Coordinates of N, CA and C in Angstrom, one line a residue:
Chain A
X77 N -3.9 65.4 -13.7 CA -3.6 66.8 -14.1 C -3.3 67.6 -12.8
X78 N -2.2 68.5 -12.9 CA -1.9 69.3 -11.8 C -2.7 70.5 -11.8
X79 N -3.3 70.8 -10.6 CA -4.2 72.0 -10.4 C -3.4 73.0 -9.7
X80 N -3.4 74.2 -10.3 CA -2.7 75.4 -9.7 C -3.8 76.3 -9.2
X81 N -3.7 76.7 -7.9 CA -4.6 77.6 -7.2 C -3.9 78.8 -6.8
X82 N -4.4 80.0 -7.3 CA -3.8 81.3 -7.0 C -4.6 81.9 -5.9
X83 N -3.9 82.8 -5.1 CA -4.6 83.6 -4.2 C -3.8 85.0 -4.0
X84 N -4.6 86.1 -3.9 CA -6.0 86.1 -4.0 C -6.5 86.1 -5.4
X85 N -7.8 86.1 -5.6 CA -8.4 86.2 -6.9 C -8.4 87.6 -7.4
X86 N -8.5 88.5 -6.5 CA -8.6 90.0 -6.8 C -7.9 90.7 -5.7
X87 N -7.2 91.8 -6.0 CA -6.6 92.7 -5.0 C -6.6 94.1 -5.5
X88 N -7.1 95.0 -4.7 CA -7.0 96.4 -5.0 C -5.9 97.1 -4.2
X89 N -5.0 97.7 -4.9 CA -3.7 98.1 -4.3 C -3.4 99.6 -4.7
X90 N -2.6 100.3 -3.9 CA -2.2 101.6 -4.2 C -0.8 101.6 -4.8
X91 N -0.5 102.6 -5.6 CA 0.9 102.7 -6.2 C 1.9 102.7 -5.0
X92 N 3.1 102.1 -5.3 CA 4.2 102.0 -4.4 C 4.1 100.9 -3.4
X93 N 2.9 100.3 -3.3 CA 2.7 99.2 -2.4 C 3.4 98.0 -2.9
X94 N 3.7 97.1 -2.0 CA 4.3 95.8 -2.3 C 3.2 94.8 -2.4
X95 N 3.2 94.0 -3.5 CA 2.1 93.0 -3.7 C 2.7 91.6 -3.7
X96 N 2.0 90.7 -3.1 CA 2.4 89.3 -3.1 C 1.3 88.4 -3.6
X97 N 1.5 87.6 -4.7 CA 0.5 86.7 -5.2 C 1.1 85.3 -5.0
X98 N 0.3 84.4 -4.6 CA 0.8 83.0 -4.4 C 0.1 82.0 -5.3
X99 N 0.8 81.0 -5.6 CA 0.3 79.9 -6.5 C 0.7 78.6 -5.8
X100 N -0.3 77.8 -5.6 CA -0.1 76.5 -4.9 C -0.4 75.4 -5.9
X101 N 0.5 74.4 -6.1 CA 0.3 73.3 -7.0 C -0.3 72.0 -6.2
X102 N -1.1 71.3 -6.9 CA -1.7 70.1 -6.2 C -0.7 69.0 -6.0
X103 N 0.4 69.0 -6.7 CA 1.6 68.1 -6.5 C 2.8 68.9 -7.0
X104 N 4.0 68.3 -6.6 CA 5.2 69.0 -6.9 C 5.4 69.3 -8.4
X105 N 5.9 70.5 -8.7 CA 6.2 70.8 -10.1 C 7.7 71.2 -10.1
X106 N 8.5 70.9 -9.0 CA 9.9 71.3 -9.0 C 10.0 72.8 -9.1
X107 N 10.8 73.2 -10.1 CA 10.9 74.7 -10.3 C 10.3 75.1 -11.6
X108 N 9.5 74.2 -12.2 CA 8.9 74.4 -13.6 C 7.6 75.2 -13.4
X109 N 7.7 76.4 -12.8 CA 6.6 77.2 -12.6 C 6.9 78.6 -13.1
X110 N 6.0 79.2 -13.9 CA 6.2 80.4 -14.6 C 5.1 81.4 -14.3
X111 N 5.4 82.7 -14.4 CA 4.4 83.7 -14.2 C 4.3 84.6 -15.4
X112 N 3.0 85.0 -15.7 CA 2.7 85.8 -16.9 C 1.8 87.0 -16.4
X113 N 1.9 88.1 -17.1 CA 1.0 89.2 -17.0 C 0.1 89.4 -18.2
X114 N -1.1 89.6 -18.0 CA -2.0 89.8 -19.1 C -2.9 91.1 -18.9
X115 N -2.7 92.1 -19.8 CA -3.6 93.3 -19.7 C -4.8 93.1 -20.6
X116 N -5.8 93.8 -20.4 CA -7.0 93.7 -21.2 C -6.7 93.8 -22.7
X117 N -7.3 92.9 -23.5 CA -7.2 92.8 -25.0 C -5.7 92.6 -25.4
X118 N -4.9 92.1 -24.6 CA -3.5 91.8 -25.0 C -3.2 90.3 -24.7
X119 N -2.2 89.8 -25.4 CA -1.7 88.5 -25.1 C -0.9 88.5 -23.8
X120 N -0.8 87.3 -23.1 CA 0.0 87.2 -21.9 C 1.4 87.5 -22.2
X121 N 2.2 88.0 -21.2 CA 3.6 88.2 -21.4 C 4.4 87.5 -20.2
X122 N 5.5 86.9 -20.5 CA 6.3 86.2 -19.5 C 7.0 87.2 -18.6
X123 N 6.9 87.0 -17.3 CA 7.6 87.8 -16.4 C 8.7 87.0 -15.7
X124 N 8.4 85.9 -15.2 CA 9.3 85.1 -14.4 C 9.2 83.6 -14.9
X125 N 10.4 83.0 -15.2 CA 10.4 81.6 -15.6 C 11.2 80.8 -14.6
X126 N 10.8 79.5 -14.5 CA 11.4 78.6 -13.6 C 11.5 79.2 -12.2
X127 N 10.3 79.6 -11.7 CA 10.1 80.1 -10.3 C 10.7 81.4 -10.0
X128 N 12.0 81.6 -10.4 CA 12.7 82.8 -9.9 C 13.6 83.5 -10.9
X129 N 13.6 83.0 -12.1 CA 14.4 83.7 -13.1 C 13.7 84.8 -13.9
X130 N 14.2 86.0 -13.8 CA 13.6 87.1 -14.5 C 13.7 86.9 -16.0
X131 N 12.7 87.3 -16.7 CA 12.7 87.2 -18.2 C 13.3 88.5 -18.7
X132 N 14.0 88.5 -19.8 CA 14.6 89.6 -20.4 C 13.6 90.8 -20.6
X133 N 14.0 92.0 -20.1 CA 13.3 93.2 -20.4 C 12.2 93.4 -19.3
X134 N 12.0 92.5 -18.4 CA 11.0 92.7 -17.3 C 11.6 93.6 -16.2
X135 N 10.8 94.6 -15.8 CA 11.3 95.5 -14.7 C 11.7 94.7 -13.5
X136 N 12.8 95.2 -12.8 CA 13.3 94.5 -11.6 C 12.4 94.4 -10.4
X137 N 11.3 95.2 -10.4 CA 10.4 95.2 -9.3 C 9.6 93.8 -9.3
X138 N 9.6 93.1 -10.3 CA 9.0 91.8 -10.4 C 10.0 90.7 -10.0
X139 N 9.6 89.8 -9.0 CA 10.5 88.7 -8.6 C 9.6 87.5 -8.2
X140 N 10.2 86.4 -8.3 CA 9.5 85.1 -8.0 C 10.4 84.3 -7.1
X141 N 9.7 83.4 -6.3 CA 10.4 82.5 -5.4 C 9.5 81.2 -5.2
X142 N 10.1 80.2 -4.6 CA 9.4 79.0 -4.3 C 9.9 77.8 -5.1
X143 N 9.5 76.6 -4.7 CA 9.8 75.4 -5.3 C 8.8 74.3 -4.8
X144 N 8.7 73.3 -5.6 CA 7.8 72.2 -5.1 C 6.3 72.5 -5.4
X145 N 5.6 72.9 -4.3 CA 4.2 73.2 -4.5 C 3.8 74.6 -4.2
X146 N 4.7 75.4 -3.6 CA 4.3 76.7 -3.2 C 5.2 77.8 -3.8
X147 N 4.6 78.7 -4.4 CA 5.3 79.8 -5.2 C 4.7 81.1 -4.9
X148 N 5.6 82.2 -5.1 CA 5.2 83.5 -4.9 C 5.7 84.4 -6.0
X149 N 4.8 85.3 -6.4 CA 5.2 86.4 -7.3 C 5.1 87.7 -6.5
X150 N 6.2 88.5 -6.4 CA 6.2 89.7 -5.7 C 6.5 90.9 -6.6
X151 N 5.7 91.9 -6.4 CA 5.8 93.2 -7.1 C 6.2 94.2 -6.1
X152 N 7.4 94.7 -6.2 CA 7.9 95.8 -5.2 C 7.5 97.1 -5.8
X153 N 7.1 98.0 -5.0 CA 6.8 99.4 -5.4 C 5.9 99.4 -6.7
X154 N 4.7 99.0 -6.5 CA 3.7 98.8 -7.6 C 3.6 100.1 -8.4
X155 N 3.5 100.0 -9.7 CA 3.2 101.2 -10.6 C 1.8 101.0 -11.2
X156 N 1.3 102.1 -11.7 CA 0.0 102.1 -12.3 C -0.1 101.2 -13.5
X157 N 1.0 101.1 -14.2 CA 1.0 100.2 -15.4 C 0.9 98.7 -15.0
X158 N 1.0 98.4 -13.8 CA 1.0 97.0 -13.4 C -0.4 96.4 -13.2
X159 N -1.4 97.3 -13.4 CA -2.8 96.8 -13.4 C -3.0 95.8 -14.5
X160 N -3.3 94.6 -14.1 CA -3.4 93.5 -15.0 C -3.9 92.2 -14.3
X161 N -4.0 91.1 -15.0 CA -4.3 89.8 -14.4 C -3.0 89.0 -14.5
X162 N -2.7 88.3 -13.4 CA -1.4 87.6 -13.4 C -1.8 86.1 -13.3
X163 N -1.0 85.3 -14.1 CA -1.3 83.8 -14.1 C 0.0 83.1 -13.8
X164 N -0.1 82.0 -13.1 CA 1.0 81.0 -13.0 C 0.7 79.9 -13.9
X165 N 1.8 79.2 -14.3 CA 1.7 78.1 -15.3 C 2.8 77.1 -15.0
X166 N 2.4 75.8 -15.0 CA 3.3 74.7 -14.7 C 3.6 74.0 -16.0
X167 N 4.9 73.7 -16.2 CA 5.3 72.9 -17.4 C 6.0 71.6 -16.9
X168 N 5.8 71.2 -15.7 CA 6.5 70.0 -15.2 C 5.9 68.7 -15.8
X169 N 4.6 68.7 -15.9 CA 4.1 67.4 -16.5 C 2.9 67.8 -17.4
X170 N 2.6 66.9 -18.3 CA 1.5 67.0 -19.3 C 0.2 66.6 -18.6
X171 N -0.9 67.3 -18.8 CA -1.0 68.5 -19.6 C -0.5 69.7 -18.8
X172 N 0.2 70.6 -19.4 CA 0.5 71.8 -18.7 C -0.8 72.5 -18.3
X173 N -0.7 73.3 -17.2 CA -1.9 73.9 -16.6 C -1.6 75.3 -16.2
X174 N -2.6 76.1 -16.1 CA -2.5 77.5 -15.6 C -3.3 77.7 -14.3
X175 N -3.0 78.6 -13.5 CA -3.8 79.1 -12.4 C -5.0 79.8 -12.9
X176 N -5.9 80.1 -12.0 CA -7.2 80.8 -12.4 C -7.0 82.3 -12.6
X177 N -5.9 82.8 -12.1 CA -5.6 84.2 -12.3 C -5.8 85.1 -11.1
X178 N -5.0 86.1 -11.0 CA -5.2 87.2 -9.9 C -5.3 88.5 -10.6
X179 N -6.4 89.2 -10.4 CA -6.6 90.5 -11.0 C -6.1 91.6 -10.0
X180 N -5.2 92.4 -10.5 CA -4.8 93.5 -9.7 C -5.4 94.8 -10.2
X181 N -6.1 95.5 -9.3 CA -6.7 96.8 -9.6 C -5.8 97.9 -8.8
X182 N -5.5 99.0 -9.5 CA -4.8 100.1 -8.9 C -5.7 101.1 -8.4
X183 N -5.7 101.5 -7.1 CA -6.6 102.5 -6.6 C -6.3 103.9 -7.1
Chain B
X30 N 14.1 89.5 -33.8 CA 13.0 89.5 -32.9 C 12.1 88.4 -33.2
X31 N 11.7 87.6 -32.2 CA 10.8 86.5 -32.3 C 9.4 87.1 -32.5
X32 N 8.7 86.6 -33.6 CA 7.3 87.0 -33.8 C 6.5 85.8 -34.2
X33 N 5.3 85.8 -33.6 CA 4.3 84.8 -34.0 C 3.1 85.6 -34.5
X34 N 2.7 85.4 -35.7 CA 1.6 86.2 -36.3 C 0.5 85.2 -36.7
X35 N -0.7 85.4 -36.1 CA -1.8 84.5 -36.3 C -2.8 85.0 -37.3
X36 N -3.6 84.1 -37.9 CA -4.6 84.5 -38.8 C -5.7 85.3 -38.2
X37 N -6.6 85.9 -39.0 CA -7.6 86.8 -38.5 C -8.8 86.1 -37.8
X38 N -9.6 87.0 -37.2 CA -10.8 86.5 -36.6 C -11.7 85.7 -37.5
X39 N -12.5 84.8 -37.0 CA -13.3 83.9 -37.7 C -14.7 83.9 -37.1
X40 N -15.7 83.9 -37.9 CA -17.1 83.7 -37.5 C -17.7 82.5 -38.2
X41 N -18.1 81.5 -37.5 CA -18.5 80.2 -38.1 C -19.8 79.8 -37.5
X42 N -20.5 78.8 -38.2 CA -21.7 78.2 -37.7 C -21.4 76.8 -37.1
X43 N -22.1 76.4 -36.1 CA -21.9 75.1 -35.6 C -21.9 74.0 -36.7
X44 N -21.0 73.1 -36.5 CA -20.9 72.0 -37.5 C -19.9 72.3 -38.6
X45 N -19.5 73.5 -38.8 CA -18.5 73.9 -39.8 C -17.1 73.5 -39.4
X46 N -16.2 73.4 -40.4 CA -14.8 73.1 -40.1 C -14.0 74.5 -40.1
X47 N -12.8 74.4 -39.5 CA -12.0 75.6 -39.4 C -10.5 75.2 -39.2
X48 N -9.6 76.0 -39.8 CA -8.2 75.8 -39.6 C -7.6 77.2 -39.4
X49 N -7.0 77.5 -38.3 CA -6.4 78.8 -38.0 C -4.9 78.6 -38.0
X50 N -4.1 79.7 -38.3 CA -2.7 79.5 -38.5 C -1.9 80.4 -37.6
X51 N -0.6 80.1 -37.5 CA 0.4 80.9 -36.7 C 1.7 80.8 -37.4
X52 N 2.2 81.9 -37.9 CA 3.5 81.9 -38.6 C 4.6 82.5 -37.7
X53 N 5.6 81.8 -37.6 CA 6.8 82.2 -36.8 C 7.9 82.9 -37.6
X54 N 8.6 83.8 -37.0 CA 9.7 84.4 -37.7 C 10.7 84.9 -36.6
X55 N 11.9 85.2 -37.1 CA 12.9 85.7 -36.2 C 13.7 84.6 -35.4
X56 N 13.4 83.4 -35.7 CA 14.1 82.2 -35.0 C 14.0 81.0 -35.9
X57 N 14.6 79.9 -35.5 CA 14.6 78.7 -36.2 C 13.3 77.9 -35.8
X58 N 12.2 78.1 -36.6 CA 10.9 77.6 -36.3 C 10.9 76.1 -36.0
X59 N 11.7 75.4 -36.8 CA 11.6 73.9 -36.7 C 12.1 73.4 -35.3
X60 N 12.9 74.2 -34.6 CA 13.6 73.8 -33.4 C 12.9 74.2 -32.1
X61 N 11.8 74.8 -32.1 CA 11.1 75.1 -30.9 C 9.6 74.6 -31.0
X62 N 9.2 74.1 -29.8 CA 7.8 73.7 -29.7 C 6.9 74.8 -29.9
X63 N 5.7 74.6 -30.5 CA 4.7 75.6 -30.6 C 3.4 75.0 -29.9
X64 N 2.9 75.8 -29.0 CA 1.7 75.4 -28.3 C 0.5 76.2 -28.7
X65 N -0.7 75.7 -28.4 CA -1.9 76.4 -28.5 C -2.6 76.5 -27.2
X66 N -3.2 77.7 -26.9 CA -3.8 78.0 -25.7 C -5.2 78.6 -25.9
X67 N -6.2 78.1 -25.3 CA -7.5 78.6 -25.4 C -7.8 79.6 -24.2
X68 N -8.5 80.7 -24.5 CA -8.9 81.5 -23.4 C -10.4 81.9 -23.7
X69 N -11.3 81.4 -22.9 CA -12.7 81.7 -23.1 C -13.0 83.1 -22.5
X70 N -14.0 83.8 -22.9 CA -14.3 85.1 -22.4 C -14.3 85.2 -20.8
X71 N -13.5 86.0 -20.3 CA -13.5 86.3 -18.8 C -12.8 85.2 -18.1
X72 N -12.2 84.2 -18.7 CA -11.6 83.1 -18.0 C -10.0 83.1 -18.2
X73 N -9.4 82.2 -17.5 CA -7.9 82.0 -17.6 C -7.6 81.2 -18.8
X74 N -6.3 81.1 -19.1 CA -5.8 80.3 -20.2 C -5.9 78.8 -19.9
X75 N -6.1 78.1 -21.0 CA -6.1 76.6 -21.0 C -5.2 76.1 -22.0
X76 N -4.3 75.2 -21.6 CA -3.2 74.7 -22.5 C -3.9 73.5 -23.3
X77 N -3.8 73.6 -24.6 CA -4.4 72.6 -25.4 C -3.5 71.5 -25.9
X78 N -2.3 71.9 -26.2 CA -1.3 70.9 -26.8 C -0.2 71.6 -27.4
X79 N 0.8 70.8 -27.8 CA 2.0 71.4 -28.4 C 2.5 70.5 -29.6
X80 N 3.3 71.1 -30.5 CA 3.9 70.4 -31.6 C 5.3 70.8 -31.8
X81 N 6.2 69.9 -32.1 CA 7.5 70.2 -32.5 C 7.6 70.1 -34.0
X82 N 7.7 71.3 -34.7 CA 7.7 71.4 -36.1 C 8.8 70.5 -36.8
X83 N 9.9 70.3 -36.1 CA 11.0 69.6 -36.7 C 10.6 68.2 -37.1
X84 N 9.8 67.5 -36.3 CA 9.4 66.1 -36.6 C 7.9 65.9 -36.5
X85 N 7.2 66.9 -36.2 CA 5.7 66.9 -36.0 C 5.3 66.1 -34.8
X86 N 6.2 65.8 -33.8 CA 5.8 65.2 -32.6 C 4.7 66.1 -31.9
X87 N 3.6 65.5 -31.5 CA 2.5 66.3 -31.0 C 2.0 65.7 -29.7
X88 N 1.7 66.6 -28.7 CA 1.2 66.2 -27.5 C -0.1 67.0 -27.2
X89 N -1.2 66.3 -26.8 CA -2.4 66.9 -26.5 C -2.8 66.9 -25.0
X90 N -3.5 67.9 -24.6 CA -4.2 67.8 -23.3 C -5.4 66.8 -23.5
X91 N -5.6 66.0 -22.5 CA -6.7 65.0 -22.6 C -8.1 65.8 -22.8
X92 N -8.1 67.0 -22.3 CA -9.4 67.8 -22.5 C -9.7 68.2 -23.9
X93 N -8.6 68.2 -24.7 CA -8.7 68.6 -26.1 C -8.4 67.5 -27.1
X94 N -7.9 66.4 -26.7 CA -7.6 65.2 -27.5 C -8.9 64.8 -28.2
X95 N -8.8 64.6 -29.6 CA -10.0 64.2 -30.3 C -10.9 65.4 -30.7
X96 N -10.7 66.5 -30.1 CA -11.6 67.7 -30.4 C -11.0 68.6 -31.4
X97 N -9.7 68.7 -31.4 CA -8.9 69.5 -32.3 C -7.7 68.8 -32.9
X98 N -7.1 69.3 -33.9 CA -5.9 68.8 -34.5 C -4.9 69.9 -34.6
X99 N -3.7 69.5 -34.1 CA -2.6 70.5 -34.2 C -1.6 69.9 -35.2
X100 N -1.2 70.8 -36.1 CA -0.2 70.4 -37.2 C 0.7 71.5 -37.5
X101 N 1.7 71.3 -38.3 CA 2.7 72.3 -38.6 C 3.4 72.0 -40.0
X102 N 3.8 73.0 -40.7 CA 4.5 72.9 -41.9 C 5.8 73.7 -41.7
X103 N 6.9 73.0 -41.5 CA 8.1 73.7 -41.2 C 8.7 74.5 -42.4
X104 N 8.3 74.0 -43.6 CA 8.8 74.7 -44.8 C 8.3 76.1 -44.9
X105 N 7.2 76.4 -44.3 CA 6.7 77.8 -44.3 C 6.5 78.4 -42.9
X106 N 7.2 77.7 -41.9 CA 7.3 78.2 -40.6 C 5.9 78.5 -40.0
X107 N 4.9 77.6 -40.2 CA 3.6 77.8 -39.8 C 3.0 76.6 -39.1
X108 N 2.3 76.9 -38.0 CA 1.6 75.9 -37.2 C 0.1 76.2 -37.4
X109 N -0.7 75.1 -37.2 CA -2.1 75.2 -37.4 C -2.9 74.5 -36.2
X110 N -4.1 75.1 -36.0 CA -5.1 74.4 -35.1 C -6.4 74.3 -35.9
X111 N -6.9 73.1 -35.9 CA -8.1 72.9 -36.7 C -9.2 72.1 -36.0
X112 N -10.4 72.3 -36.5 CA -11.6 71.7 -36.0 C -12.3 71.1 -37.2
X113 N -12.9 69.9 -37.0 CA -13.7 69.3 -38.1 C -15.2 69.7 -38.0
X114 N -15.6 69.9 -36.8 CA -17.0 70.2 -36.6 C -17.1 71.1 -35.3
X115 N -17.3 72.4 -35.6 CA -17.3 73.4 -34.5 C -18.5 73.3 -33.7
X116 N -18.4 73.7 -32.4 CA -19.5 73.8 -31.5 C -19.6 75.3 -31.0
X117 N -20.7 75.7 -30.5 CA -20.8 77.0 -29.9 C -19.8 77.2 -28.7
X118 N -19.6 76.1 -28.0 CA -18.7 76.1 -26.9 C -17.2 76.3 -27.3
X119 N -16.9 76.3 -28.6 CA -15.5 76.5 -29.1 C -15.3 78.0 -29.2
X120 N -16.3 78.8 -29.0 CA -16.1 80.3 -29.0 C -15.1 80.7 -28.0
X121 N -14.0 81.3 -28.4 CA -12.9 81.7 -27.5 C -11.8 82.4 -28.3
X122 N -10.9 83.0 -27.6 CA -9.6 83.5 -28.2 C -8.6 82.3 -28.1
X123 N -7.9 82.1 -29.2 CA -6.9 81.1 -29.3 C -5.6 81.7 -29.6
X124 N -4.6 81.4 -28.7 CA -3.2 81.9 -28.9 C -2.3 80.8 -29.3
X125 N -1.4 81.1 -30.2 CA -0.2 80.2 -30.3 C 0.9 80.8 -29.5
X126 N 1.8 79.9 -29.1 CA 2.8 80.3 -28.2 C 4.1 79.5 -28.4
X127 N 5.2 80.1 -28.3 CA 6.5 79.4 -28.4 C 6.9 78.8 -27.1
X128 N 7.2 77.5 -27.0 CA 7.7 76.9 -25.8 C 9.1 76.6 -26.0
X129 N 9.9 76.8 -24.9 CA 11.4 76.5 -25.0 C 11.7 75.1 -25.0
X130 N 10.7 74.2 -24.7 CA 10.9 72.8 -24.7 C 9.6 72.1 -24.4
X131 N 9.5 70.8 -24.5 CA 8.3 70.1 -24.2 C 7.9 70.4 -22.8
X132 N 8.9 70.6 -21.9 CA 8.6 71.0 -20.5 C 9.1 72.4 -20.2
X133 N 9.1 73.2 -21.2 CA 9.6 74.5 -21.1 C 8.6 75.6 -20.9
X134 N 9.1 76.8 -20.7 CA 8.2 77.9 -20.5 C 7.7 78.5 -21.8
X135 N 6.7 79.3 -21.8 CA 6.2 80.0 -23.0 C 6.9 81.4 -23.0
X136 N 7.8 81.6 -24.0 CA 8.5 82.9 -23.9 C 8.0 83.9 -25.0
X137 N 7.1 83.4 -25.8 CA 6.5 84.4 -26.9 C 5.1 83.9 -27.2
X138 N 4.3 84.9 -27.4 CA 2.8 84.6 -27.7 C 2.4 85.3 -29.0
X139 N 1.5 84.6 -29.8 CA 0.9 85.3 -30.9 C -0.1 86.3 -30.4
X140 N -0.7 87.1 -31.3 CA -1.6 88.1 -30.9 C -3.0 87.6 -30.7
X141 N -3.3 86.3 -31.0 CA -4.6 85.7 -30.7 C -5.5 85.7 -31.9
X142 N -6.3 84.7 -32.0 CA -7.3 84.6 -33.1 C -8.6 84.4 -32.4
X143 N -9.6 85.3 -32.6 CA -10.9 85.2 -32.0 C -11.8 84.3 -32.9
X144 N -12.3 83.2 -32.3 CA -13.2 82.3 -33.0 C -14.5 82.4 -32.4
X145 N -15.5 82.8 -33.2 CA -16.9 82.9 -32.8 C -17.8 81.9 -33.5
X146 N -18.4 81.0 -32.8 CA -19.3 80.0 -33.4 C -20.7 80.3 -32.9
X147 N -21.5 80.6 -33.9 CA -22.9 81.0 -33.6 C -23.8 80.7 -34.8
X148 N -25.0 80.2 -34.5 CA -26.0 80.0 -35.6 C -26.7 81.2 -36.0

């Protein structure tokens, strides 16, 4: 099973700041790495698919990069509504797995 | 618009059986994989398995193989997750999710079904 490790676990940030979340895979997942946002009491929502492809309707301040084992989710000019927990997910091999999550708090 | 609508919250006792559902609409249900994801309180998501409603091809995570059954009825665009004997440790939120392929991303999620198992 591929283990995904996110860092940091928690980050407190101010609006308009740039945020970077990383996800490291225990073995290569190619580009089959996706990012989701989950707000309290809501279902997760897809932000970025296949490492760097933006999903329809997602604000352009969200972007992704990486391949193989190291991936990054970047949020440019953070907004208050971005307070949430962010998860990476690999679909390269079964069983699919998720990272442990990164919780963003807005100061 | 793609929609996945799940059945309502359940409260059960240990040892009881349960089947929860997920009805898809707004797309060709038979042609997309449907997955199930567990999220325990305060924890991250855990991928349980997927089913292709077109031919009922099913894949399980080893962590959940033998513990749950995933099924689907394409005639009514509905997928199911079932337990034969619930445990307290099955208490969690369960999401169904549309996957774009067996190795695809999850592009749509149900609203979740909260399952509480308590004596």
